[in-house]
Amino acid sequence: MDGGINELLPGMRRLGLGRRRTTETDMTYGAGYTESAGDVRSFPPTGMPARNAYQLIHDALKFDGDPTLNCATFLTTWMEPEAEKLIVENLGKNRVDIDEYEQTERIHRRCLAHLHDLWNGQRGAEPTGTVVVGSSEGIMLGGLALKWRWRQKREAAGKDASRPNIVFAANAQVALEKTARYFDMEARLVPVTAESRFCLDVERAAQMIDENTVGMFVILGSTYTGHYENVHAMSERLDRLKQETGLDVEIHVDGASGAFVAPFAQPQLEWDFRVPRVASISTSGHKFGLTYPGIGWVLWREPSCLPSGLTFELSYLGGVEKTFTLNFSHPACFLIAQYYQFLRYGRAGYARIMNACMLHARLLSVALEATGIYA
């Protein structure tokens, strides 16, 4: 029945049902509250006791799966009770109100400094970056900064800037394609093959670059296989491309998964700000950052990599604040939870967890291969 319980109500009323006056002490399913809650198309005309509202929603959500059993969630599904306590204590805080919540902003800056260090940013330099709602927002901000810098260079040279494109591999997750579409850039998808491990083919990517290329997305942790694309090799190929053609192309690293894995499990791998052409890096705090959703991060190599035109100054929350996120209001509680994880585990703890995850993934891979189904 498309109309749900509403189709039954006339008949119920003829029988004298659904008319009884309810009280605050009525149990949920004997009080008639399900009658008004059954019309999902209209705003509820009256309220109900908190206990009843909770019970209706609580029971309805039992039809959801258990997050801890969801192997495809891409998210952290468990945190320690102390972390959850901090989250609950800070649920009402809006992170952007830095004058009211100064200590939260200090925590924000500390997290940025920790990531700047983790990703081998210039020592002693003030980190340029921000917390975001997830890696998708971080990717969009990174791509937008590449586009603005490319456009500024084109306009300064008196050249046309109406046909920007951005290059990345066809194994990309949807946020990369959203960035291109939402911000009016042609998405040039580099075909992937078994020979390229279904990741970015460095030579084919170089062939797709032209004067309208704003930059490249390189993925550290493919959504489909988990493979790291070779950021260092792509940077070196771009160096040669500049020598051959004069085209100067920078990289944004989509580290949604790998940016919280590689520094601990493969610390010698050069994919981060040690690679000269990496202008920015984004990641998910709610994946291997080990924090509940939604939280992500984006950092730039240096302030000049973030065009000033993308930064806004606001004064209506009490003081002058700078913002360069797509979203304005942002919960502080998950930022605080991220800081808890940094303090709780440190490099040694994260390394232990990431190496354990890698071991379990490889054991599962070997077991699946042994079945012969995926040979």
Short mmCIF file of C-alpha atoms in Angstrom, two decimals:
data_model
loop_
_atom_site.label_atom_id
_atom_site.label_comp_id
_atom_site.label_asym_id
_atom_site.label_seq_id
_atom_site.Cartn_x
_atom_site.Cartn_y
_atom_site.Cartn_z
CA MET A 1 0.00 0.00 0.00
CA ASP A 2 1.66 3.22 -1.18
CA GLY A 3 -0.27 5.34 1.30
CA GLY A 4 0.90 3.25 4.27
CA ILE A 5 -1.18 3.43 7.41
CA ASN A 6 -3.24 6.34 6.04
CA GLU A 7 -5.16 3.94 3.77
CA LEU A 8 -6.26 2.00 6.85
CA LEU A 9 -7.29 4.95 9.00
CA PRO A 10 -10.90 5.44 7.73
CA GLY A 11 -11.74 1.83 8.48
CA MET A 12 -10.05 2.01 11.87
CA ARG A 13 -12.08 5.07 12.82
CA ARG A 14 -15.35 3.43 11.83
CA LEU A 15 -14.48 0.73 14.33
CA GLY A 16 -13.82 3.34 16.96
CA LEU A 17 -10.07 2.82 16.88
CA GLY A 18 -7.46 5.56 16.99
CA ARG A 19 -9.67 8.04 18.90
CA ARG A 20 -8.59 7.36 22.47
CA ARG A 21 -6.97 10.29 24.29
CA THR A 22 -3.35 9.48 25.00
CA THR A 23 -1.29 10.54 27.97
CA GLU A 24 2.40 11.05 28.70
CA THR A 25 2.50 7.68 30.45
CA ASP A 26 1.19 5.65 27.51
CA MET A 27 3.50 3.04 26.03
CA THR A 28 4.52 3.77 22.44
CA TYR A 29 2.66 1.07 20.59
CA GLY A 30 -0.52 1.33 22.63
CA ALA A 31 -0.82 5.09 22.48
CA GLY A 32 -1.81 5.70 18.87
CA TYR A 33 1.39 7.60 18.11
CA THR A 34 2.09 5.27 15.20
CA GLU A 35 -0.96 6.76 13.47
CA SER A 36 0.57 10.22 13.11
CA ALA A 37 4.06 8.82 12.54
CA GLY A 38 2.78 6.68 9.66
CA ASP A 39 2.28 9.64 7.31
CA VAL A 40 5.83 10.08 6.04
CA ARG A 41 4.89 12.72 3.44
CA SER A 42 3.58 15.43 5.76
CA PHE A 43 5.24 17.30 8.59
CA PRO A 44 3.92 15.88 11.90
CA PRO A 45 0.92 18.00 13.05
CA THR A 46 1.58 17.31 16.74
CA GLY A 47 4.44 16.07 18.85
CA MET A 48 4.88 13.10 21.14
CA PRO A 49 6.77 12.32 24.34
CA ALA A 50 10.53 11.93 23.97
CA ARG A 51 10.38 8.30 25.07
CA ASN A 52 7.91 7.44 22.33
CA ALA A 53 9.80 9.29 19.60
CA TYR A 54 12.97 7.51 20.63
CA GLN A 55 11.31 4.10 20.70
CA LEU A 56 9.75 4.48 17.25
CA ILE A 57 13.03 5.50 15.64
CA HIS A 58 15.13 3.04 17.64
CA ASP A 59 12.98 0.12 16.59
CA ALA A 60 12.81 1.23 12.95
CA LEU A 61 16.61 1.36 12.78
CA LYS A 62 16.85 -2.29 13.77
CA PHE A 63 16.30 -3.02 10.08
CA ASP A 64 19.70 -1.46 9.35
CA GLY A 65 22.74 -3.66 9.21
CA ASP A 66 25.36 -3.70 11.96
CA PRO A 67 28.14 -1.21 11.02
CA THR A 68 30.80 -3.39 12.65
CA LEU A 69 29.91 -6.21 10.23
CA ASN A 70 29.94 -3.97 7.14
CA CYS A 71 33.18 -4.75 5.31
CA ALA A 72 32.34 -2.26 2.53
CA THR A 73 31.67 0.76 4.71
CA PHE A 74 34.98 2.62 4.06
CA LEU A 75 34.54 4.09 7.55
CA THR A 76 35.68 3.71 11.13
CA THR A 77 32.95 1.87 13.02
CA TRP A 78 34.42 1.66 16.52
CA MET A 79 36.15 4.04 18.91
CA GLU A 80 37.09 3.72 22.55
CA PRO A 81 34.60 4.84 25.22
CA GLU A 82 36.83 7.78 26.16
CA ALA A 83 36.74 9.04 22.56
CA GLU A 84 32.97 8.61 22.40
CA LYS A 85 32.66 10.54 25.68
CA LEU A 86 34.59 13.46 24.17
CA ILE A 87 32.33 13.37 21.11
CA VAL A 88 29.16 13.52 23.22
CA GLU A 89 30.58 16.30 25.42
CA ASN A 90 31.28 18.46 22.38
CA LEU A 91 28.32 17.70 20.10
CA GLY A 92 26.99 21.25 20.28
CA LYS A 93 30.21 23.03 19.29
CA ASN A 94 30.54 24.66 15.86
CA ARG A 95 34.21 24.50 14.90
CA VAL A 96 34.16 27.65 12.77
CA ASP A 97 33.32 29.84 15.79
CA ILE A 98 36.97 30.13 16.75
CA ASP A 99 36.53 33.16 19.03
CA GLU A 100 34.04 31.30 21.20
CA TYR A 101 35.88 27.97 21.08
CA GLU A 102 39.52 29.02 21.14
CA GLN A 103 40.83 25.76 22.57
CA THR A 104 39.08 23.80 19.82
CA GLU A 105 40.84 25.98 17.24
CA ARG A 106 44.15 25.27 18.97
CA ILE A 107 43.40 21.56 18.62
CA HIS A 108 42.60 22.15 14.96
CA ARG A 109 45.98 23.82 14.40
CA ARG A 110 47.75 21.04 16.29
CA CYS A 111 46.15 18.40 14.07
CA LEU A 112 47.25 20.31 10.98
CA ALA A 113 50.79 20.54 12.37
CA HIS A 114 50.81 16.80 13.09
CA LEU A 115 49.72 16.01 9.52
CA HIS A 116 52.19 18.52 8.06
CA ASP A 117 54.93 16.65 9.92
CA LEU A 118 53.52 13.21 9.05
CA TRP A 119 53.48 14.10 5.35
CA ASN A 120 56.98 15.55 5.42
CA GLY A 121 56.12 19.20 4.97
CA GLN A 122 58.85 21.81 5.31
CA ARG A 123 60.18 21.81 8.85
CA GLY A 124 59.40 24.91 10.83
CA ALA A 125 56.82 26.14 8.32
CA GLU A 126 53.29 27.03 9.40
CA PRO A 127 50.91 24.44 7.91
CA THR A 128 48.36 25.60 5.33
CA GLY A 129 45.23 23.50 5.44
CA THR A 130 41.92 22.79 7.11
CA VAL A 131 39.67 20.11 8.48
CA VAL A 132 36.80 19.21 6.13
CA VAL A 133 33.78 16.92 6.25
CA GLY A 134 35.56 14.15 4.34
CA SER A 135 38.14 13.45 1.66
CA SER A 136 35.65 14.41 -1.08
CA GLU A 137 35.59 18.01 0.12
CA GLY A 138 39.37 17.91 0.42
CA ILE A 139 39.72 16.67 -3.15
CA MET A 140 37.41 19.40 -4.42
CA LEU A 141 39.36 22.11 -2.62
CA GLY A 142 42.65 20.71 -3.91
CA GLY A 143 41.33 20.57 -7.48
CA LEU A 144 39.81 24.04 -7.21
CA ALA A 145 43.13 25.50 -6.05
CA LEU A 146 44.89 23.89 -9.04
CA LYS A 147 42.32 25.39 -11.40
CA TRP A 148 42.60 28.88 -9.93
CA ARG A 149 46.39 28.87 -10.07
CA TRP A 150 46.33 27.65 -13.69
CA ARG A 151 43.79 30.32 -14.61
CA GLN A 152 45.83 33.08 -12.97
CA LYS A 153 48.91 32.04 -14.95
CA ARG A 154 46.94 31.90 -18.22
CA GLU A 155 45.33 35.29 -17.71
CA ALA A 156 48.64 36.87 -16.69
CA ALA A 157 50.09 35.61 -19.98
CA GLY A 158 47.11 36.91 -21.95
CA LYS A 159 46.00 33.40 -22.91
CA ASP A 160 42.57 31.78 -23.09
CA ALA A 161 41.48 30.12 -19.83
CA SER A 162 38.04 28.87 -20.85
CA ARG A 163 38.81 25.18 -21.45
CA PRO A 164 40.47 23.70 -18.34
CA ASN A 165 41.01 19.98 -18.00
CA ILE A 166 42.32 17.75 -15.23
CA VAL A 167 43.97 14.35 -15.71
CA PHE A 168 43.51 11.26 -13.55
CA ALA A 169 43.15 7.49 -13.93
CA ALA A 170 39.88 5.77 -14.77
CA ASN A 171 40.00 3.83 -11.49
CA ALA A 172 39.22 7.04 -9.61
CA GLN A 173 36.45 7.23 -7.07
CA VAL A 174 33.49 9.46 -7.85
CA ALA A 175 34.70 12.52 -5.88
CA LEU A 176 37.38 13.16 -8.51
CA GLU A 177 34.82 13.15 -11.31
CA LYS A 178 32.52 15.35 -9.23
CA THR A 179 35.33 17.88 -8.85
CA ALA A 180 35.80 18.08 -12.61
CA ARG A 181 32.07 18.33 -13.34
CA TYR A 182 31.09 20.72 -10.55
CA PHE A 183 33.92 23.13 -11.30
CA ASP A 184 33.67 23.03 -15.10
CA MET A 185 36.79 21.09 -15.96
CA GLU A 186 37.11 18.40 -18.60
CA ALA A 187 37.90 15.09 -16.89
CA ARG A 188 40.61 13.32 -18.91
CA LEU A 189 40.49 9.73 -17.74
CA VAL A 190 43.64 7.69 -18.31
CA PRO A 191 42.70 4.09 -19.23
CA VAL A 192 43.93 1.45 -16.78
CA THR A 193 45.10 -2.04 -17.69
CA ALA A 194 46.43 -5.16 -16.02
CA GLU A 195 49.92 -4.00 -16.98
CA SER A 196 49.37 -0.77 -15.02
CA ARG A 197 47.88 -2.80 -12.11
CA PHE A 198 44.57 -1.12 -12.91
CA CYS A 199 46.06 2.16 -11.72
CA LEU A 200 47.53 5.24 -13.35
CA ASP A 201 49.72 4.62 -16.41
CA VAL A 202 52.39 7.31 -16.11
CA GLU A 203 53.27 7.49 -19.82
CA ARG A 204 49.68 7.52 -21.01
CA ALA A 205 48.87 10.25 -18.48
CA ALA A 206 51.71 12.41 -19.80
CA GLN A 207 50.35 12.04 -23.34
CA MET A 208 46.96 13.45 -22.27
CA ILE A 209 48.38 16.67 -20.82
CA ASP A 210 48.25 19.93 -22.77
CA GLU A 211 48.35 23.66 -22.10
CA ASN A 212 44.82 23.57 -20.66
CA THR A 213 45.67 20.96 -18.00
CA VAL A 214 45.26 22.52 -14.57
CA GLY A 215 46.93 19.62 -12.79
CA MET A 216 46.67 15.92 -11.98
CA PHE A 217 44.98 13.79 -9.36
CA VAL A 218 47.16 10.86 -8.28
CA ILE A 219 45.55 8.28 -6.00
CA LEU A 220 47.26 6.80 -2.97
CA GLY A 221 45.04 3.82 -2.35
CA SER A 222 42.76 2.87 -5.22
CA THR A 223 39.14 2.35 -4.25
CA TYR A 224 39.04 -0.88 -6.26
CA THR A 225 42.30 -2.62 -5.35
CA GLY A 226 44.02 -0.55 -2.67
CA HIS A 227 47.10 -0.07 -4.87
CA TYR A 228 49.16 3.10 -4.56
CA GLU A 229 49.70 5.01 -7.77
CA ASN A 230 53.32 6.00 -8.30
CA VAL A 231 53.40 9.64 -7.24
CA HIS A 232 57.18 9.90 -7.44
CA ALA A 233 57.37 8.44 -10.98
CA MET A 234 54.56 10.74 -12.14
CA SER A 235 56.38 13.76 -10.71
CA GLU A 236 59.59 12.83 -12.50
CA ARG A 237 57.70 12.34 -15.77
CA LEU A 238 56.14 15.79 -15.33
CA ASP A 239 59.65 17.21 -14.85
CA ARG A 240 60.67 15.73 -18.20
CA LEU A 241 57.44 16.99 -19.76
CA LYS A 242 58.30 20.51 -18.64
CA GLN A 243 61.74 20.21 -20.21
CA GLU A 244 60.22 18.95 -23.46
CA THR A 245 57.19 21.26 -23.75
CA GLY A 246 57.39 23.96 -21.07
CA LEU A 247 54.15 22.69 -19.48
CA ASP A 248 54.35 23.02 -15.69
CA VAL A 249 51.83 20.63 -14.10
CA GLU A 250 51.34 20.00 -10.37
CA ILE A 251 49.81 17.10 -8.47
CA HIS A 252 47.07 16.79 -5.89
CA VAL A 253 47.36 13.47 -4.03
CA ASP A 254 44.05 11.81 -3.22
CA GLY A 255 45.18 10.03 -0.08
CA ALA A 256 41.68 9.15 1.10
CA SER A 257 42.96 5.79 2.34
CA GLY A 258 46.71 5.67 1.88
CA ALA A 259 47.69 8.96 3.50
CA PHE A 260 47.01 7.42 6.91
CA VAL A 261 48.57 4.06 5.97
CA ALA A 262 51.77 4.73 4.00
CA PRO A 263 53.46 6.97 6.63
CA PHE A 264 53.25 4.11 9.14
CA ALA A 265 53.37 0.92 7.05
CA GLN A 266 55.73 2.17 4.27
CA PRO A 267 57.52 5.21 5.76
CA GLN A 268 60.27 5.21 3.12
CA LEU A 269 57.80 5.51 0.23
CA GLU A 270 58.03 8.97 -1.32
CA TRP A 271 54.53 10.12 -2.22
CA ASP A 272 54.00 13.20 -0.04
CA PHE A 273 55.57 16.67 0.18
CA ARG A 274 58.99 15.08 -0.36
CA VAL A 275 57.89 14.85 -4.00
CA PRO A 276 58.47 18.31 -5.55
CA ARG A 277 55.33 18.46 -7.71
CA VAL A 278 52.90 17.56 -4.94
CA ALA A 279 51.02 20.80 -4.27
CA SER A 280 48.35 19.40 -1.95
CA ILE A 281 47.17 16.26 -0.19
CA SER A 282 43.73 15.23 1.05
CA THR A 283 42.68 12.33 3.22
CA SER A 284 39.79 10.89 5.23
CA GLY A 285 40.02 11.04 8.99
CA HIS A 286 37.09 8.65 9.13
CA LYS A 287 38.86 5.87 7.22
CA PHE A 288 42.32 4.93 8.45
CA GLY A 289 42.46 8.09 10.53
CA LEU A 290 40.39 5.92 12.90
CA THR A 291 37.71 8.53 13.65
CA TYR A 292 33.93 8.39 13.26
CA PRO A 293 32.48 10.17 10.19
CA GLY A 294 32.53 12.76 8.98
CA ILE A 295 35.98 14.27 9.00
CA GLY A 296 38.72 14.77 6.44
CA TRP A 297 41.79 16.90 5.89
CA VAL A 298 43.44 18.87 3.12
CA LEU A 299 46.90 20.45 3.31
CA TRP A 300 48.90 22.50 0.81
CA ARG A 301 52.66 22.49 0.44
CA GLU A 302 52.88 26.21 1.23
CA PRO A 303 50.57 29.24 1.40
CA SER A 304 51.28 30.18 -2.23
CA CYS A 305 49.64 26.91 -3.36
CA LEU A 306 46.28 28.13 -2.02
CA PRO A 307 45.10 31.14 -4.07
CA SER A 308 44.04 34.03 -1.87
CA GLY A 309 40.82 34.37 -3.88
CA LEU A 310 39.56 31.13 -2.33
CA THR A 311 39.83 32.54 1.20
CA PHE A 312 37.02 34.55 2.78
CA GLU A 313 37.20 36.76 5.84
CA LEU A 314 34.15 36.69 8.10
CA SER A 315 33.29 38.88 11.07
CA TYR A 316 29.73 37.99 12.04
CA LEU A 317 30.66 35.37 14.65
CA GLY A 318 32.45 37.90 16.84
CA GLY A 319 35.95 38.23 15.39
CA VAL A 320 37.64 38.17 12.00
CA GLU A 321 37.96 34.59 10.76
CA LYS A 322 39.35 33.17 7.53
CA THR A 323 37.63 30.28 5.84
CA PHE A 324 38.30 28.34 2.66
CA THR A 325 36.02 25.33 2.99
CA LEU A 326 32.99 24.49 0.85
CA ASN A 327 30.89 23.99 3.96
CA PHE A 328 30.65 26.65 6.66
CA SER A 329 29.39 25.16 9.92
CA HIS A 330 31.27 22.05 10.95
CA PRO A 331 30.96 19.86 14.07
CA ALA A 332 33.91 20.22 16.41
CA CYS A 333 33.37 16.88 18.10
CA PHE A 334 34.94 14.73 15.38
CA LEU A 335 37.94 17.04 15.10
CA ILE A 336 38.41 16.59 18.85
CA ALA A 337 38.04 12.84 18.44
CA GLN A 338 40.75 12.89 15.75
CA TYR A 339 43.10 14.68 18.12
CA TYR A 340 42.31 12.07 20.76
CA GLN A 341 43.44 9.33 18.35
CA PHE A 342 46.67 11.19 17.57
CA LEU A 343 47.47 11.51 21.29
CA ARG A 344 46.22 8.03 22.15
CA TYR A 345 48.23 6.09 19.56
CA GLY A 346 51.07 8.26 18.32
CA ARG A 347 53.31 7.03 15.50
CA ALA A 348 54.00 3.72 17.21
CA GLY A 349 50.34 2.92 17.81
CA TYR A 350 49.23 3.88 14.31
CA ALA A 351 52.08 1.81 12.85
CA ARG A 352 50.99 -1.21 14.88
CA ILE A 353 47.37 -0.85 13.74
CA MET A 354 48.17 -0.22 10.08
CA ASN A 355 50.57 -3.14 9.87
CA ALA A 356 47.94 -5.38 11.47
CA CYS A 357 45.39 -4.17 8.88
CA MET A 358 47.86 -4.90 6.06
CA LEU A 359 48.50 -8.39 7.44
CA HIS A 360 44.79 -9.18 7.67
CA ALA A 361 44.16 -7.84 4.15
CA ARG A 362 46.94 -10.01 2.72
CA LEU A 363 45.75 -13.09 4.57
CA LEU A 364 42.25 -12.54 3.19
CA SER A 365 43.69 -11.99 -0.30
CA VAL A 366 45.66 -15.26 -0.15
CA ALA A 367 42.61 -17.15 1.15
CA LEU A 368 40.37 -15.79 -1.60
CA GLU A 369 42.95 -16.64 -4.24
CA ALA A 370 43.22 -20.18 -2.88
CA THR A 371 39.52 -20.77 -3.56
CA GLY A 372 40.22 -20.67 -7.29
CA ILE A 373 37.17 -18.48 -7.86
CA TYR A 374 39.25 -15.35 -8.45
CA ALA A 375 42.16 -16.93 -10.33
#
